[in-house]
């Protein structure tokens, strides 16, 4: 048994079609990972608002999010991740990893951690996509493996969304009446959700960083070419990290978050104008759309993090 289309005759464009299918499956796995992250954060932030009268407006805003919008978010993010090339996705992963390490060391834990989890949505999708590209490169059963991964990721995302809907609907009643095992578990250990996410994201980005470096180095035929690429990249990312630290000392607001996204994507755009390809420029614009889409979708959760 070979890849998904191994039984079909070799027709013009058939390989391109299967490559597109593989890209869509990779994007779906990444989008499901983002959906699981948002659902767990939604559960955590909602449980933190319960029994706090001053945060009732936040609780109602979190509970008002519609399931159809969650499905639309997954579909749009799947398309964006499928269209973004592995080169730009790898650069996005490396940039966020440096920014996350800088933020953790400069700001510490607490509410900043929850905000950082929300800001990593698109980078997480790119990281999962890069990791799958690296781990399944040259695999004879690549399409089948991606289909299995997409199915498992879809089931996990579906159960996470159901958990979030259950909590937003019945958590207050069940936690008071000690009626539901899930709600009782959240009442006792719900505060550990950020630690769970931190460990999972740390492992995911560790694999994604290794995959990103390897995917970028695939394009170089010599050490001199690699040095010509990595030198301006290192300088650009160092300046971005310094800028992020200065921004983090200011008051947090929605305008500032979007301005930071524009600065980061703008820096990546200028870098790729110098050492990239023309296709990379298009992928940078797709990345900008993906970042903005994730931030718009998580606006309510970001507001809740800022008020902590």
mmCIF file of C-alpha atoms in Angstrom:
data_model
loop_
_atom_site.group_PDB
_atom_site.id
_atom_site.type_symbol
_atom_site.label_atom_id
_atom_site.label_comp_id
_atom_site.label_asym_id
_atom_site.label_seq_id
_atom_site.Cartn_x
_atom_site.Cartn_y
_atom_site.Cartn_z
ATOM 1 C CA UNK A 1 0.000 0.000 0.000
ATOM 2 C CA UNK A 2 1.315 3.425 -0.953
ATOM 3 C CA UNK A 3 -0.121 6.919 -0.786
ATOM 4 C CA UNK A 4 -3.809 7.702 -1.096
ATOM 5 C CA UNK A 5 -3.696 8.025 -4.879
ATOM 6 C CA UNK A 6 -1.257 5.209 -5.661
ATOM 7 C CA UNK A 7 -3.901 3.073 -7.398
ATOM 8 C CA UNK A 8 -4.865 5.810 -9.857
ATOM 9 C CA UNK A 9 -3.135 6.222 -13.241
ATOM 10 C CA UNK A 10 -0.515 8.950 -13.633
ATOM 11 C CA UNK A 11 -2.550 11.805 -15.093
ATOM 12 C CA UNK A 12 -1.415 15.422 -15.603
ATOM 13 C CA UNK A 13 -2.111 17.447 -12.489
ATOM 14 C CA UNK A 14 -2.977 14.423 -10.337
ATOM 15 C CA UNK A 15 0.116 14.831 -8.156
ATOM 16 C CA UNK A 16 -0.767 18.505 -7.672
ATOM 17 C CA UNK A 17 -4.248 17.501 -6.565
ATOM 18 C CA UNK A 18 -2.992 15.084 -3.936
ATOM 19 C CA UNK A 19 -0.453 17.666 -2.748
ATOM 20 C CA UNK A 20 -3.324 20.135 -2.271
ATOM 21 C CA UNK A 21 -5.273 17.498 -0.338
ATOM 22 C CA UNK A 22 -2.274 16.882 1.912
ATOM 23 C CA UNK A 23 -1.934 20.628 2.499
ATOM 24 C CA UNK A 24 -5.611 20.895 3.439
ATOM 25 C CA UNK A 25 -5.304 17.976 5.861
ATOM 26 C CA UNK A 26 -2.237 19.583 7.464
ATOM 27 C CA UNK A 27 -4.098 22.867 7.746
ATOM 28 C CA UNK A 28 -7.075 21.099 9.310
ATOM 29 C CA UNK A 29 -4.894 19.506 11.989
ATOM 30 C CA UNK A 30 -3.363 22.910 12.782
ATOM 31 C CA UNK A 31 -6.777 24.595 12.895
ATOM 32 C CA UNK A 32 -8.110 21.891 15.229
ATOM 33 C CA UNK A 33 -5.135 22.434 17.543
ATOM 34 C CA UNK A 34 -6.007 26.140 17.688
ATOM 35 C CA UNK A 35 -9.651 25.264 18.364
ATOM 36 C CA UNK A 36 -8.686 23.013 21.291
ATOM 37 C CA UNK A 37 -6.495 25.784 22.718
ATOM 38 C CA UNK A 38 -9.297 28.363 22.510
ATOM 39 C CA UNK A 39 -11.891 25.988 23.975
ATOM 40 C CA UNK A 40 -9.740 25.164 27.007
ATOM 41 C CA UNK A 41 -8.957 28.843 27.580
ATOM 42 C CA UNK A 42 -12.656 29.609 27.288
ATOM 43 C CA UNK A 43 -13.382 27.010 29.973
ATOM 44 C CA UNK A 44 -10.667 28.399 32.245
ATOM 45 C CA UNK A 45 -11.664 32.051 31.887
ATOM 46 C CA UNK A 46 -15.362 31.274 32.340
ATOM 47 C CA UNK A 47 -14.765 29.328 35.545
ATOM 48 C CA UNK A 48 -12.658 32.210 36.851
ATOM 49 C CA UNK A 49 -15.579 34.601 36.338
ATOM 50 C CA UNK A 50 -18.161 32.479 38.183
ATOM 51 C CA UNK A 51 -19.149 33.731 41.651
ATOM 52 C CA UNK A 52 -17.479 37.093 41.021
ATOM 53 C CA UNK A 53 -20.173 39.772 40.639
ATOM 54 C CA UNK A 54 -17.746 42.308 39.176
ATOM 55 C CA UNK A 55 -17.010 39.933 36.274
ATOM 56 C CA UNK A 56 -20.555 38.945 35.309
ATOM 57 C CA UNK A 57 -20.372 40.950 32.080
ATOM 58 C CA UNK A 58 -17.250 39.061 31.046
ATOM 59 C CA UNK A 59 -18.902 35.736 31.864
ATOM 60 C CA UNK A 60 -21.927 36.548 29.721
ATOM 61 C CA UNK A 61 -19.724 37.698 26.838
ATOM 62 C CA UNK A 62 -17.700 34.460 26.932
ATOM 63 C CA UNK A 63 -20.841 32.320 27.045
ATOM 64 C CA UNK A 64 -22.469 34.183 24.141
ATOM 65 C CA UNK A 65 -20.037 32.899 21.480
ATOM 66 C CA UNK A 66 -21.857 30.868 18.817
ATOM 67 C CA UNK A 67 -20.913 27.300 17.730
ATOM 68 C CA UNK A 68 -21.380 28.168 14.038
ATOM 69 C CA UNK A 69 -18.757 30.886 14.349
ATOM 70 C CA UNK A 70 -16.371 28.323 15.850
ATOM 71 C CA UNK A 71 -16.887 26.070 12.823
ATOM 72 C CA UNK A 72 -16.339 29.006 10.464
ATOM 73 C CA UNK A 73 -13.160 29.884 12.344
ATOM 74 C CA UNK A 74 -11.796 26.354 11.852
ATOM 75 C CA UNK A 75 -12.662 26.316 8.142
ATOM 76 C CA UNK A 76 -11.109 29.709 7.396
ATOM 77 C CA UNK A 77 -7.982 28.920 9.385
ATOM 78 C CA UNK A 78 -7.669 25.565 7.600
ATOM 79 C CA UNK A 79 -7.682 27.324 4.228
ATOM 80 C CA UNK A 80 -5.112 29.910 5.344
ATOM 81 C CA UNK A 81 -2.741 27.308 6.800
ATOM 82 C CA UNK A 82 -3.067 25.174 3.666
ATOM 83 C CA UNK A 83 -2.129 28.094 1.407
ATOM 84 C CA UNK A 84 0.802 29.382 3.475
ATOM 85 C CA UNK A 85 4.082 27.836 2.348
ATOM 86 C CA UNK A 86 6.287 25.870 4.706
ATOM 87 C CA UNK A 87 9.042 28.505 4.468
ATOM 88 C CA UNK A 88 6.922 31.386 5.788
ATOM 89 C CA UNK A 89 5.209 29.115 8.328
ATOM 90 C CA UNK A 90 8.629 28.126 9.651
ATOM 91 C CA UNK A 91 9.646 31.780 10.000
ATOM 92 C CA UNK A 92 6.420 32.552 11.885
ATOM 93 C CA UNK A 93 7.115 29.686 14.297
ATOM 94 C CA UNK A 94 10.696 30.799 14.985
ATOM 95 C CA UNK A 95 9.640 34.422 15.498
ATOM 96 C CA UNK A 96 6.952 33.496 18.017
ATOM 97 C CA UNK A 97 9.267 31.126 19.898
ATOM 98 C CA UNK A 98 11.806 33.908 20.441
ATOM 99 C CA UNK A 99 9.040 36.320 21.442
ATOM 100 C CA UNK A 100 7.518 33.808 23.855
ATOM 101 C CA UNK A 101 10.842 33.108 25.569
ATOM 102 C CA UNK A 102 11.499 36.850 25.886
ATOM 103 C CA UNK A 103 8.015 37.483 27.296
ATOM 104 C CA UNK A 104 8.222 34.649 29.829
ATOM 105 C CA UNK A 105 11.552 35.889 31.171
ATOM 106 C CA UNK A 106 10.553 39.564 31.241
ATOM 107 C CA UNK A 107 6.959 39.354 32.489
ATOM 108 C CA UNK A 108 6.766 36.067 34.349
ATOM 109 C CA UNK A 109 3.570 34.074 34.796
ATOM 110 C CA UNK A 110 -0.019 34.907 35.671
ATOM 111 C CA UNK A 111 -2.434 36.807 33.449
ATOM 112 C CA UNK A 112 0.293 37.463 30.893
ATOM 113 C CA UNK A 113 0.490 33.702 30.305
ATOM 114 C CA UNK A 114 -3.175 33.468 29.324
ATOM 115 C CA UNK A 115 -2.747 36.414 26.981
ATOM 116 C CA UNK A 116 0.332 34.802 25.429
ATOM 117 C CA UNK A 117 -1.636 31.606 24.803
ATOM 118 C CA UNK A 118 -4.220 33.570 22.839
ATOM 119 C CA UNK A 119 -1.570 35.457 20.869
ATOM 120 C CA UNK A 120 0.060 32.191 19.779
ATOM 121 C CA UNK A 121 -2.987 30.825 17.937
ATOM 122 C CA UNK A 122 -1.780 31.328 14.378
ATOM 123 C CA UNK A 123 1.794 30.433 15.305
ATOM 124 C CA UNK A 124 0.520 27.195 16.853
ATOM 125 C CA UNK A 125 -1.270 26.311 13.611
ATOM 126 C CA UNK A 126 1.916 27.001 11.647
ATOM 127 C CA UNK A 127 3.940 24.971 14.134
ATOM 128 C CA UNK A 128 1.702 21.925 13.825
ATOM 129 C CA UNK A 129 1.800 22.222 10.027
ATOM 130 C CA UNK A 130 5.618 22.480 10.035
ATOM 131 C CA UNK A 131 5.934 19.529 12.386
ATOM 132 C CA UNK A 132 3.741 17.346 10.184
ATOM 133 C CA UNK A 133 5.634 18.384 7.046
ATOM 134 C CA UNK A 134 8.937 17.442 8.660
ATOM 135 C CA UNK A 135 7.839 14.208 10.332
ATOM 136 C CA UNK A 136 5.980 12.862 7.288
ATOM 137 C CA UNK A 137 8.444 13.976 4.618
ATOM 138 C CA UNK A 138 9.018 11.099 2.224
ATOM 139 C CA UNK A 139 6.649 8.774 4.110
ATOM 140 C CA UNK A 140 4.990 6.178 1.803
ATOM 141 C CA UNK A 141 1.684 6.480 3.692
ATOM 142 C CA UNK A 142 1.751 10.273 4.038
ATOM 143 C CA UNK A 143 -1.819 10.919 2.894
ATOM 144 C CA UNK A 144 -3.251 8.158 5.063
ATOM 145 C CA UNK A 145 -1.293 9.399 8.079
ATOM 146 C CA UNK A 146 -2.550 12.945 7.530
ATOM 147 C CA UNK A 147 -6.125 11.708 7.156
ATOM 148 C CA UNK A 148 -5.835 9.784 10.441
ATOM 149 C CA UNK A 149 -4.263 12.795 12.186
ATOM 150 C CA UNK A 150 -7.005 15.078 10.853
ATOM 151 C CA UNK A 151 -9.694 12.681 12.081
ATOM 152 C CA UNK A 152 -8.217 12.425 15.560
ATOM 153 C CA UNK A 153 -7.642 16.188 15.756
ATOM 154 C CA UNK A 154 -11.221 16.821 14.634
ATOM 155 C CA UNK A 155 -12.603 14.529 17.340
ATOM 156 C CA UNK A 156 -10.451 16.207 19.986
ATOM 157 C CA UNK A 157 -11.539 19.674 18.852
ATOM 158 C CA UNK A 158 -15.195 18.594 18.820
ATOM 159 C CA UNK A 159 -15.027 17.253 22.379
ATOM 160 C CA UNK A 160 -13.212 20.398 23.558
ATOM 161 C CA UNK A 161 -15.946 22.569 22.038
ATOM 162 C CA UNK A 162 -18.631 20.431 23.677
ATOM 163 C CA UNK A 163 -16.861 20.814 27.004
ATOM 164 C CA UNK A 164 -16.786 24.583 26.585
ATOM 165 C CA UNK A 165 -20.514 24.695 25.713
ATOM 166 C CA UNK A 166 -21.345 22.440 28.673
ATOM 167 C CA UNK A 167 -19.373 24.627 31.065
ATOM 168 C CA UNK A 168 -20.873 27.877 29.775
ATOM 169 C CA UNK A 169 -24.378 26.437 30.089
ATOM 170 C CA UNK A 170 -24.394 24.285 33.222
ATOM 171 C CA UNK A 171 -21.219 24.869 35.228
ATOM 172 C CA UNK A 172 -22.777 27.231 37.766
ATOM 173 C CA UNK A 173 -25.653 24.845 38.499
ATOM 174 C CA UNK A 174 -23.576 21.671 38.569
ATOM 175 C CA UNK A 175 -20.750 23.119 40.659
ATOM 176 C CA UNK A 176 -23.197 24.264 43.343
ATOM 177 C CA UNK A 177 -25.227 21.054 43.362
ATOM 178 C CA UNK A 178 -22.158 18.787 43.053
ATOM 179 C CA UNK A 179 -24.084 16.995 40.316
ATOM 180 C CA UNK A 180 -21.728 16.610 37.328
ATOM 181 C CA UNK A 181 -18.362 14.857 37.533
ATOM 182 C CA UNK A 182 -16.818 17.085 34.872
ATOM 183 C CA UNK A 183 -17.887 20.291 36.608
ATOM 184 C CA UNK A 184 -16.732 18.985 39.985
ATOM 185 C CA UNK A 185 -13.336 18.169 38.455
ATOM 186 C CA UNK A 186 -13.104 21.669 37.018
ATOM 187 C CA UNK A 187 -14.115 23.139 40.357
ATOM 188 C CA UNK A 188 -11.286 21.271 42.059
ATOM 189 C CA UNK A 189 -8.559 21.418 39.396
ATOM 190 C CA UNK A 190 -9.664 23.994 36.832
ATOM 191 C CA UNK A 191 -6.909 26.368 37.950
ATOM 192 C CA UNK A 192 -4.327 23.939 36.518
ATOM 193 C CA UNK A 193 -5.490 24.405 32.908
ATOM 194 C CA UNK A 194 -2.827 27.093 32.175
ATOM 195 C CA UNK A 195 -0.095 24.731 33.400
ATOM 196 C CA UNK A 196 -1.447 21.986 31.145
ATOM 197 C CA UNK A 197 -1.472 24.340 28.179
ATOM 198 C CA UNK A 198 2.022 25.611 28.973
ATOM 199 C CA UNK A 199 3.475 22.106 28.958
ATOM 200 C CA UNK A 200 1.630 21.078 25.803
ATOM 201 C CA UNK A 201 2.582 24.247 23.935
ATOM 202 C CA UNK A 202 6.192 23.997 25.092
ATOM 203 C CA UNK A 203 6.489 20.493 23.665
ATOM 204 C CA UNK A 204 4.689 21.445 20.462
ATOM 205 C CA UNK A 205 6.881 24.462 19.765
ATOM 206 C CA UNK A 206 10.056 22.555 20.649
ATOM 207 C CA UNK A 207 9.270 20.064 17.876
ATOM 208 C CA UNK A 208 8.065 22.840 15.568
ATOM 209 C CA UNK A 209 11.282 24.853 16.015
ATOM 210 C CA UNK A 210 13.444 21.884 15.054
ATOM 211 C CA UNK A 211 11.199 21.206 12.065
ATOM 212 C CA UNK A 212 11.243 24.891 11.050
ATOM 213 C CA UNK A 213 15.051 25.086 11.047
ATOM 214 C CA UNK A 214 15.290 21.903 9.014
ATOM 215 C CA UNK A 215 12.647 23.029 6.493
ATOM 216 C CA UNK A 216 14.399 26.353 5.949
ATOM 217 C CA UNK A 217 17.816 24.724 5.531
ATOM 218 C CA UNK A 218 16.410 22.430 2.843
ATOM 219 C CA UNK A 219 16.481 25.335 0.390
ATOM 220 C CA UNK A 220 20.214 26.012 0.730
ATOM 221 C CA UNK A 221 22.831 24.262 -1.396
ATOM 222 C CA UNK A 222 25.834 25.593 0.526
ATOM 223 C CA UNK A 223 26.818 27.043 3.874
ATOM 224 C CA UNK A 224 27.390 30.465 2.307
ATOM 225 C CA UNK A 225 23.766 30.643 1.143
ATOM 226 C CA UNK A 226 22.563 29.654 4.606
ATOM 227 C CA UNK A 227 24.703 32.356 6.234
ATOM 228 C CA UNK A 228 23.362 35.002 3.829
ATOM 229 C CA UNK A 229 19.840 34.083 4.915
ATOM 230 C CA UNK A 230 20.273 33.497 8.651
ATOM 231 C CA UNK A 231 22.328 36.659 9.320
ATOM 232 C CA UNK A 232 19.627 39.219 8.340
ATOM 233 C CA UNK A 233 17.000 36.922 9.875
ATOM 234 C CA UNK A 234 18.790 36.965 13.234
ATOM 235 C CA UNK A 235 19.161 40.748 13.138
ATOM 236 C CA UNK A 236 15.505 41.252 12.184
ATOM 237 C CA UNK A 237 14.209 38.947 14.900
ATOM 238 C CA UNK A 238 16.468 40.514 17.546
ATOM 239 C CA UNK A 239 15.047 43.942 16.749
ATOM 240 C CA UNK A 240 11.513 42.545 16.881
ATOM 241 C CA UNK A 241 12.102 40.989 20.295
ATOM 242 C CA UNK A 242 13.434 44.305 21.632
ATOM 243 C CA UNK A 243 10.380 46.085 20.222
ATOM 244 C CA UNK A 244 8.029 43.529 21.805
ATOM 245 C CA UNK A 245 9.615 44.061 25.207
ATOM 246 C CA UNK A 246 9.116 47.822 24.946
ATOM 247 C CA UNK A 247 5.502 47.346 23.874
ATOM 248 C CA UNK A 248 4.805 44.962 26.751
ATOM 249 C CA UNK A 249 5.692 47.670 29.272
ATOM 250 C CA UNK A 250 2.874 49.864 27.963
ATOM 251 C CA UNK A 251 -0.803 49.468 28.730
ATOM 252 C CA UNK A 252 -2.455 46.550 26.949
ATOM 253 C CA UNK A 253 -5.204 47.295 24.469
ATOM 254 C CA UNK A 254 -6.771 45.860 21.350
ATOM 255 C CA UNK A 255 -5.205 48.592 19.166
ATOM 256 C CA UNK A 256 -1.755 47.809 20.518
ATOM 257 C CA UNK A 257 -2.145 44.087 19.781
ATOM 258 C CA UNK A 258 -3.101 44.741 16.161
ATOM 259 C CA UNK A 259 -0.302 47.269 15.781
ATOM 260 C CA UNK A 260 2.163 44.689 17.067
ATOM 261 C CA UNK A 261 0.921 42.172 14.490
ATOM 262 C CA UNK A 262 1.399 44.700 11.693
ATOM 263 C CA UNK A 263 4.932 45.473 12.871
ATOM 264 C CA UNK A 264 5.901 41.788 13.061
ATOM 265 C CA UNK A 265 4.437 40.872 9.689
ATOM 266 C CA UNK A 266 5.927 44.057 8.206
ATOM 267 C CA UNK A 267 9.372 43.070 9.449
ATOM 268 C CA UNK A 268 8.957 39.608 7.946
ATOM 269 C CA UNK A 269 7.785 41.178 4.674
ATOM 270 C CA UNK A 270 10.868 43.415 4.438
ATOM 271 C CA UNK A 271 13.146 40.489 5.279
ATOM 272 C CA UNK A 272 11.685 38.288 2.559
ATOM 273 C CA UNK A 273 11.856 41.119 0.031
ATOM 274 C CA UNK A 274 15.605 40.945 0.575
ATOM 275 C CA UNK A 275 16.319 37.208 0.849
ATOM 276 C CA UNK A 276 13.059 35.485 -0.073
ATOM 277 C CA UNK A 277 11.072 34.513 -3.143
ATOM 278 C CA UNK A 278 8.080 36.165 -4.752
ATOM 279 C CA UNK A 279 5.831 33.357 -3.563
ATOM 280 C CA UNK A 280 6.934 34.104 0.000
ATOM 281 C CA UNK A 281 5.505 37.627 -0.306
ATOM 282 C CA UNK A 282 2.061 36.224 -1.059
ATOM 283 C CA UNK A 283 2.372 33.820 1.859
ATOM 284 C CA UNK A 284 3.252 36.735 4.168
ATOM 285 C CA UNK A 285 -0.019 38.454 3.265
ATOM 286 C CA UNK A 286 -1.867 35.191 3.919
ATOM 287 C CA UNK A 287 -0.142 35.027 7.315
ATOM 288 C CA UNK A 288 -1.325 38.554 8.083
ATOM 289 C CA UNK A 289 -4.900 37.506 7.337
ATOM 290 C CA UNK A 290 -4.493 34.442 9.538
ATOM 291 C CA UNK A 291 -3.122 36.461 12.457
ATOM 292 C CA UNK A 292 -5.893 39.062 12.224
ATOM 293 C CA UNK A 293 -8.576 36.400 11.888
ATOM 294 C CA UNK A 294 -7.390 34.610 15.052
ATOM 295 C CA UNK A 295 -7.201 37.853 17.031
ATOM 296 C CA UNK A 296 -10.655 38.981 15.923
ATOM 297 C CA UNK A 297 -12.128 35.616 16.903
ATOM 298 C CA UNK A 298 -10.457 35.733 20.337
ATOM 299 C CA UNK A 299 -11.365 39.336 21.106
ATOM 300 C CA UNK A 300 -13.690 38.481 23.999
ATOM 301 C CA UNK A 301 -11.147 36.141 25.591
ATOM 302 C CA UNK A 302 -8.399 38.750 25.249
ATOM 303 C CA UNK A 303 -10.561 41.335 26.987
ATOM 304 C CA UNK A 304 -11.115 38.885 29.837
ATOM 305 C CA UNK A 305 -7.363 38.286 30.175
ATOM 306 C CA UNK A 306 -6.643 42.019 30.309
ATOM 307 C CA UNK A 307 -9.102 42.587 33.159
ATOM 308 C CA UNK A 308 -7.468 39.958 35.398
#
